[in-house]
mmCIF file of C-alpha atoms in Angstrom:
data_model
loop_
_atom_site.group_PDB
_atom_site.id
_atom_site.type_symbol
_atom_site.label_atom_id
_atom_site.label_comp_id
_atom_site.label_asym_id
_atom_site.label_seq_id
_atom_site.Cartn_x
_atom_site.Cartn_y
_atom_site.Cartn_z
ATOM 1 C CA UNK O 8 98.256 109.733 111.466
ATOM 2 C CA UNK O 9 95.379 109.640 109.727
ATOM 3 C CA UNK O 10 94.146 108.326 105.830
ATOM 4 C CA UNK O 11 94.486 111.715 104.072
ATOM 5 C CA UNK O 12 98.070 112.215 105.833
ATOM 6 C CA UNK O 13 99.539 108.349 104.535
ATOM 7 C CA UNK O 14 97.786 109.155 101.386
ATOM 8 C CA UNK O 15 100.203 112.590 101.024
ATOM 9 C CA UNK O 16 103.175 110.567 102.057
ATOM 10 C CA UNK O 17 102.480 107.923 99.620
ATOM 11 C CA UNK O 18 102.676 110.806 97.301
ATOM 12 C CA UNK O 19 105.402 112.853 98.023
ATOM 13 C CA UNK O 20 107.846 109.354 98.781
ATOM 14 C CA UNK O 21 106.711 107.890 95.429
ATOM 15 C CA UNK O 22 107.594 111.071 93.282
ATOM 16 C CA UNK O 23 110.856 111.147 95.248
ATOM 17 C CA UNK O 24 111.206 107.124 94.437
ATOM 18 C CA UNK O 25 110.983 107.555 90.387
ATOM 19 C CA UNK O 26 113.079 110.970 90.565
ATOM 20 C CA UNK O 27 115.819 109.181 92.529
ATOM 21 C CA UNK O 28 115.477 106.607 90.130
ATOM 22 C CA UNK O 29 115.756 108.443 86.759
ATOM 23 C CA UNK O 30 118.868 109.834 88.231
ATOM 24 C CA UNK O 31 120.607 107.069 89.371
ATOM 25 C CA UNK O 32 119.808 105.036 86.368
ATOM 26 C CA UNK O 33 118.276 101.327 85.823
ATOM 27 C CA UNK O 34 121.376 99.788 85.971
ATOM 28 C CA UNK O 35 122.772 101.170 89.459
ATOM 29 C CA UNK O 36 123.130 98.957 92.575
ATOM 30 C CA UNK O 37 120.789 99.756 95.469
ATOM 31 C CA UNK O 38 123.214 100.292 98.289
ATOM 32 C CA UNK O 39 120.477 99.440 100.712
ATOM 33 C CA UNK O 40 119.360 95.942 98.845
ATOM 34 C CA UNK O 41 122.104 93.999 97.522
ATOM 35 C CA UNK O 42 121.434 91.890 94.417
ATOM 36 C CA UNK O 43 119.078 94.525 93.457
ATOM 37 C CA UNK O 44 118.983 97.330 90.839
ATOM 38 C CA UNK O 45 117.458 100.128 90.321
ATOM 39 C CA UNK O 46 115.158 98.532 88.123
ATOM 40 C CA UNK O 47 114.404 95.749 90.336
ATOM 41 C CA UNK O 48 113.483 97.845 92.485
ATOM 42 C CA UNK O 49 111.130 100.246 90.677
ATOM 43 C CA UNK O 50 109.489 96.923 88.832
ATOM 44 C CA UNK O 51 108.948 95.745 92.920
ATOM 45 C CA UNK O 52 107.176 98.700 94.131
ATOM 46 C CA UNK O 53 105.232 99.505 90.889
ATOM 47 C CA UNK O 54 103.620 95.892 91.010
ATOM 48 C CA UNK O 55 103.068 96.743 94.719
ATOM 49 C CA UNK O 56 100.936 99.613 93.634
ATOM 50 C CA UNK O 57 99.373 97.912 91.501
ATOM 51 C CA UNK O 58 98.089 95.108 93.639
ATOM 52 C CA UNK O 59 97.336 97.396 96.106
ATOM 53 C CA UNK O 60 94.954 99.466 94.234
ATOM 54 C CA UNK O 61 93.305 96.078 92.874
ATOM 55 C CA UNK O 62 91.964 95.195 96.727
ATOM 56 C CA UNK O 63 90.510 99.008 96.932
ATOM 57 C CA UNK O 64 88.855 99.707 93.949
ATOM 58 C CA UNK O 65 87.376 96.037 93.627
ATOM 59 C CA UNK O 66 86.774 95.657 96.799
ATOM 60 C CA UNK O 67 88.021 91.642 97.060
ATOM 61 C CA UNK O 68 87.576 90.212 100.325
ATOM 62 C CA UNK O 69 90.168 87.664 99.596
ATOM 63 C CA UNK O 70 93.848 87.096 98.531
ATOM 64 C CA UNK O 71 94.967 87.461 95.698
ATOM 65 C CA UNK O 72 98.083 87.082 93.247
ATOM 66 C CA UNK O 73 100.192 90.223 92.193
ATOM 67 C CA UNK O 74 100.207 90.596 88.620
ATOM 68 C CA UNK O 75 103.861 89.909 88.130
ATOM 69 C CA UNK O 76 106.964 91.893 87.433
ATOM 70 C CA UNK O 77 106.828 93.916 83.950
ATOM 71 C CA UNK O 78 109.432 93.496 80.968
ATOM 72 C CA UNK O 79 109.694 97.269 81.249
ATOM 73 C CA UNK O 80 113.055 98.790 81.469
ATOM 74 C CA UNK O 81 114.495 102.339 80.979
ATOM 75 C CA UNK O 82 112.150 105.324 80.268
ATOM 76 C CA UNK O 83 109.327 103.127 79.538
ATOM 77 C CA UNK O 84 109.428 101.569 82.976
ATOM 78 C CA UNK O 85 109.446 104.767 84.864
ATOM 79 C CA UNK O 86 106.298 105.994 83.448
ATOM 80 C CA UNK O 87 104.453 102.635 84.076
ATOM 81 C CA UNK O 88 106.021 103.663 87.732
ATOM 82 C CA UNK O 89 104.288 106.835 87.680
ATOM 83 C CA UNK O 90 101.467 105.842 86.113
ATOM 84 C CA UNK O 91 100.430 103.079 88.421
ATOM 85 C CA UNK O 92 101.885 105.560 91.916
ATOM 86 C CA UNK O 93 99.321 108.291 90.704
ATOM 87 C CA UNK O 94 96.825 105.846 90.140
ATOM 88 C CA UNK O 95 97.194 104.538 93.515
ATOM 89 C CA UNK O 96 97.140 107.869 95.256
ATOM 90 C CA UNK O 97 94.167 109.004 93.653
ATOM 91 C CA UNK O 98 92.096 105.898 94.376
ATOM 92 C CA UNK O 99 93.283 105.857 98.332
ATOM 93 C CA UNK O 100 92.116 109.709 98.302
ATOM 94 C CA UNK O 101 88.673 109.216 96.732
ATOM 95 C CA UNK O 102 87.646 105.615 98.550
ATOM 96 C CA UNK O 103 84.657 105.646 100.388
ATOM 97 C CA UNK O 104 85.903 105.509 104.092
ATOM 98 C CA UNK O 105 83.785 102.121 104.538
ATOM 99 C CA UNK O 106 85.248 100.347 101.875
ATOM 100 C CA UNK O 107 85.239 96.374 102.277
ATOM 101 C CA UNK O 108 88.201 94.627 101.000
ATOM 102 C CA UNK O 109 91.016 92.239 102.042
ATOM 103 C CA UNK O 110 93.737 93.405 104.680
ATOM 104 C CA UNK O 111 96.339 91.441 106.562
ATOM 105 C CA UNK O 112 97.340 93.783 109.275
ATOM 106 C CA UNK O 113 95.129 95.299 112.226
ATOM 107 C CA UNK O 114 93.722 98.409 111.148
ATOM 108 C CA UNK O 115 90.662 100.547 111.729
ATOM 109 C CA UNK O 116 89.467 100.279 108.572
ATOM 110 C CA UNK O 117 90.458 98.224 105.622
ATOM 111 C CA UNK O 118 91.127 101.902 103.902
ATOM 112 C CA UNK O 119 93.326 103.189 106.877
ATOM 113 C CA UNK O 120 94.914 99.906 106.645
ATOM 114 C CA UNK O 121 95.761 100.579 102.701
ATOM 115 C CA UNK O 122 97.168 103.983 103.015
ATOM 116 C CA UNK O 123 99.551 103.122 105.719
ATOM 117 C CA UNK O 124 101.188 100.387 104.326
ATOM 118 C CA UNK O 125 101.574 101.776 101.042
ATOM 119 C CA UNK O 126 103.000 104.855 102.533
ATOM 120 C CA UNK O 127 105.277 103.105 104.703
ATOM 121 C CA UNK O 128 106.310 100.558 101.563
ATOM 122 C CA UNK O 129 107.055 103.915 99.367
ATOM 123 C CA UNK O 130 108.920 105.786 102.362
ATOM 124 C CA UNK O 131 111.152 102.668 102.814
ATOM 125 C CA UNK O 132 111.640 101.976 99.326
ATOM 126 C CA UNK O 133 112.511 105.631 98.266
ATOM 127 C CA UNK O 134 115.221 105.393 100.747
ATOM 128 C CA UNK O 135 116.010 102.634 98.684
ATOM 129 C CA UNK O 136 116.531 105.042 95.410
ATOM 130 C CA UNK O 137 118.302 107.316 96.743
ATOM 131 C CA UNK O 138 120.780 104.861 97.957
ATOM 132 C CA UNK O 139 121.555 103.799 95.011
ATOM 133 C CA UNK O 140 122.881 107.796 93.726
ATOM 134 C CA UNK O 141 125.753 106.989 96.366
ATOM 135 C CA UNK O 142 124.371 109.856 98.479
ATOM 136 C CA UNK O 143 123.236 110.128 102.108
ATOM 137 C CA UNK O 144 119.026 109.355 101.388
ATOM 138 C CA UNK O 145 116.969 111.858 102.614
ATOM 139 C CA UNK O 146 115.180 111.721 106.620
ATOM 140 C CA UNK O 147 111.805 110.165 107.122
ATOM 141 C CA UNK O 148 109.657 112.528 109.485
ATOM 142 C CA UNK O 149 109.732 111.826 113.102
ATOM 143 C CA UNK O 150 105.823 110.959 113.155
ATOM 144 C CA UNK O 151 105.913 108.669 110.415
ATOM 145 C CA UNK O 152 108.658 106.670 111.421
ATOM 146 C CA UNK O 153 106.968 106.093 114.725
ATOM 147 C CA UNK O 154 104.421 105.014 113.343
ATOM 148 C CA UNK O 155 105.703 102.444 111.300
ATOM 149 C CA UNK O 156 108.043 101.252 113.832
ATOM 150 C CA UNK O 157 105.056 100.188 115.426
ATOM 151 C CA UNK O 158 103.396 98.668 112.249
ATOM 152 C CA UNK O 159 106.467 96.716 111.924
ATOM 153 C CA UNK O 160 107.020 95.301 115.246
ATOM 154 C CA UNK O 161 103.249 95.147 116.447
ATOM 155 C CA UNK O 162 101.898 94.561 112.561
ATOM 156 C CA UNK O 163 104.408 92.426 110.946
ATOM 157 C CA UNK O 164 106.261 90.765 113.293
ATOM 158 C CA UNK O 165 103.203 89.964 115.700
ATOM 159 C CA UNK O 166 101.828 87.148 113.119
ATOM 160 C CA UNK O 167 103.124 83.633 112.746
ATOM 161 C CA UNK O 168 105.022 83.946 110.608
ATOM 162 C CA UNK O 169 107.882 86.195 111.977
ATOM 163 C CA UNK O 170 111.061 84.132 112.307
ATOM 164 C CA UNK O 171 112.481 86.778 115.233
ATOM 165 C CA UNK O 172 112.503 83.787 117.971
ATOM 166 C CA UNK O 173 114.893 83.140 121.024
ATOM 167 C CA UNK O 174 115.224 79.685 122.332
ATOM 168 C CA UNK O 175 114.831 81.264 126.021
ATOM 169 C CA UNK O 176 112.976 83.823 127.069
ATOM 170 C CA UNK O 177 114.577 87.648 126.388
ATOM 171 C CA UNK O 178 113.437 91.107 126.203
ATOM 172 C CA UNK O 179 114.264 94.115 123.757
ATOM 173 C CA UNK O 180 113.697 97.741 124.312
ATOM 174 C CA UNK O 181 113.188 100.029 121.367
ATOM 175 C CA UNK O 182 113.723 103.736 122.359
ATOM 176 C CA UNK O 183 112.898 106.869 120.112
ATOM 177 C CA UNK O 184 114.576 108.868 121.762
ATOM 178 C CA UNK O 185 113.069 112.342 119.769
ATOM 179 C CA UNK O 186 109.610 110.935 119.979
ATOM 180 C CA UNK O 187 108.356 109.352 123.225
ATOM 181 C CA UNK O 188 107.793 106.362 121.888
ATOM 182 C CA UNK O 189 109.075 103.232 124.106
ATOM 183 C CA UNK O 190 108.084 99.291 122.712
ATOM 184 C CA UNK O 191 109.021 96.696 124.421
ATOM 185 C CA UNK O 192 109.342 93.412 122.502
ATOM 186 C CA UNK O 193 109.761 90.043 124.798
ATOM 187 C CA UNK O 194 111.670 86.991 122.639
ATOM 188 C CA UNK O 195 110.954 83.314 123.163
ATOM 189 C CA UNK O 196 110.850 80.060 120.471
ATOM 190 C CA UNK O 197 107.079 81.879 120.007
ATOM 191 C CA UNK O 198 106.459 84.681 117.838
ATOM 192 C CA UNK O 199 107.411 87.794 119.304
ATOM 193 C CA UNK O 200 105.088 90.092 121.753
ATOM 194 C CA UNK O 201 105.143 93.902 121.479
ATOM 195 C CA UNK O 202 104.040 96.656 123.523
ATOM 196 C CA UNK O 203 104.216 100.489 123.254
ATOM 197 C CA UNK O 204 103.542 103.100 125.682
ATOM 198 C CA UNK O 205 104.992 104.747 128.569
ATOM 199 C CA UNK O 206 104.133 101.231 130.532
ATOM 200 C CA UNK O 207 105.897 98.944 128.256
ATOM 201 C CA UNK O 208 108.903 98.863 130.417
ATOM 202 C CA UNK O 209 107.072 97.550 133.419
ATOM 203 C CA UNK O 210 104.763 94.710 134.319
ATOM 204 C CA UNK O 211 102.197 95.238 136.827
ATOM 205 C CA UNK O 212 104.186 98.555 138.170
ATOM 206 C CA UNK O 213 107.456 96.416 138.704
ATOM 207 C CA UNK O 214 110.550 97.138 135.760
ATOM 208 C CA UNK O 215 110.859 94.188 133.119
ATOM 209 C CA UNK O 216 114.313 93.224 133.473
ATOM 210 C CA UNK O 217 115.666 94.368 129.422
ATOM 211 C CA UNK O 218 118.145 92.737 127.890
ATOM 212 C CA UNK O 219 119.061 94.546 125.023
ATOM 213 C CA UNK O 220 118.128 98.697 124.381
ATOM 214 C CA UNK O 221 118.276 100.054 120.806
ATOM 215 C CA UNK O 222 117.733 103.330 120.714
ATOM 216 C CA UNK O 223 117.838 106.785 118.749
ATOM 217 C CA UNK O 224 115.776 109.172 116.642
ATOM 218 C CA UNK O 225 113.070 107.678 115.431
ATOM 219 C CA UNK O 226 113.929 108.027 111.618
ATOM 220 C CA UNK O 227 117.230 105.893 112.000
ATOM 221 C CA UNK O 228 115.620 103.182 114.367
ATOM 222 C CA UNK O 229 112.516 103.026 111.540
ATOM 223 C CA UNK O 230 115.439 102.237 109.083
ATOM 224 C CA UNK O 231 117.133 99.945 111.003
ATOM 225 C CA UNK O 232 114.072 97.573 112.047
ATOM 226 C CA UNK O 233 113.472 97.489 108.816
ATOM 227 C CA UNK O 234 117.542 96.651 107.920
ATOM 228 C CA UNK O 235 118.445 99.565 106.021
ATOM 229 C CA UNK O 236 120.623 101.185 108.404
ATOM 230 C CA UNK O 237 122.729 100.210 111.411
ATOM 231 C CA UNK O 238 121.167 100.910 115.191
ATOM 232 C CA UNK O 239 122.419 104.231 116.157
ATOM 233 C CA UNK O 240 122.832 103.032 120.124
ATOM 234 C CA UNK O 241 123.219 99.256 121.040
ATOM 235 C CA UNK O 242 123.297 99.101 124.985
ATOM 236 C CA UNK O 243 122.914 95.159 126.734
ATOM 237 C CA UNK O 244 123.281 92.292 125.093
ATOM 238 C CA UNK O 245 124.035 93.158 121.157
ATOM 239 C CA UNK O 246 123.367 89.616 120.458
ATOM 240 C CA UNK O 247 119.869 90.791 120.288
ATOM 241 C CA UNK O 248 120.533 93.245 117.884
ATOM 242 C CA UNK O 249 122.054 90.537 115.709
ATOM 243 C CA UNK O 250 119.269 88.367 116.058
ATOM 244 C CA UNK O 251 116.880 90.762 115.198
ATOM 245 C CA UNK O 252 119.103 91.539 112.394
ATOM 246 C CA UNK O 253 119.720 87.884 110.812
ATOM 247 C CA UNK O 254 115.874 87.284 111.565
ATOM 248 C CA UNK O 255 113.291 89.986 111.148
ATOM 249 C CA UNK O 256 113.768 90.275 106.788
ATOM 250 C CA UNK O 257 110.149 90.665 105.538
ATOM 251 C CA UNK O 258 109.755 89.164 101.983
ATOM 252 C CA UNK O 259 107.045 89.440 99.256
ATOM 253 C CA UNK O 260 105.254 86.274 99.023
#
């Protein structure tokens, strides 16, 4: 996928975000986040925006501090939602390709980088909002959600700081089964290594011995890495599963 494509799914999942929202109310739970409601979680990914947009249209080459959660609640809150959404959208689309500012992902561009994490933060997050109406949410297309399968397991969860560890040495297969897409993610007390592609199951032409397979369409594994769903197939050692489930939470630090 490239920048103008995350850019479109940044704004299609954000208007379906806030419309999810408005319906289900500031005070519902989110099915998919316990402790939170719905305005927790539109406060969350408005602020997100927002610091977003700061690294792209300033162009800092450095961390820096989200501006906090607003006091904004009800009808007030969900314009500061769209507000700071179309704002975000609009500066992704008219960026100059080259732009220089901070990232903290591998990317091919700080820009590229940008647009598909904020479409991939919306996408999961509208899920979110429409959990919270008590309904089915809606799919996440087949392309996307390979793609940030692998953001998540070769992005995220290939830095430091990922707490998915084994105290020996295992292997987990993750199968899209709609999209072939194979990653192969090998355990041990050090942060996890993933690979993708048709020769992630082998090493140097001989089978990797895997101990645990999830698999399905793509949409529901996307979901589940990132714990909003359950696995749709388990096959091995579920253990793995677990772990992955008890271990893998991404917070906002």
């Amino acid at each position: 996928m490239d920048v103008a494509e995350f850019v479109e799914t940044l704004d299609t999942e954000g208007r379906s975000l806030v419309a999810a929202a408005e319906e289900a109310g500031p005070d519902a739970e989110v099915a998919t986040c316990p402790g939170w409601q719905v305005r927790d979680l539109v406060r969350h990914t408005g602020m997100v925006h927002r610091w977003a947009r700061t690294f792209v249209t300033e162009g800092h080459t450095a961390y820096l501090q989200d501006g906090g959660l607003p006091a904004l609640d009800g009808a007030e809150l969900l314009a500061w939602f769209r507000d700071g959404h179309r704002r975000l959208v609009d500066s992704l689309a008219s960026a100059p390709r080259d732009v220089e500012c901070w990232s903290f992902l591998p990317a091919p561009s700080p820009l590229a980088f940008w647009a598909r994490r904020q479409a991939h933060e919306t996408t999961v997050h509208r899920v979110d909002a429409q959990s919270a109406l008590g309904v089915t949410p809606g799919t996440v297309a087949p392309d996307l959600a390979v793609d940030g399968i692998d953001e998540l397991l070769r992005g995220f969860h290939g830095r430091a700081r990922s707490k998915v560890r084994a105290q020996e040495p295992r292997v987990l297969r993750v199968r899209a089964t709609d999209a072939d897409a194979v990653w192969t993610v090998r355990l041990s007390p050090e942060p996890p290594v993933s690979e993708r592609g048709p020769g992630a199951d082998r090493d140097g032409g001989a089978a990797v011995d895997v101990d645990c397979e999830v698999s399905g369409p793509a949409a529901g594994l996307y979901l589940a890495l990132w714990n909003r769903l359950p696995f749709p197939t388990v096959t091995g050692d579920a253990s793995l599963a677990t772990l992955w489930r008890e271990t893998s939470e991404v917070t906002w630090s």
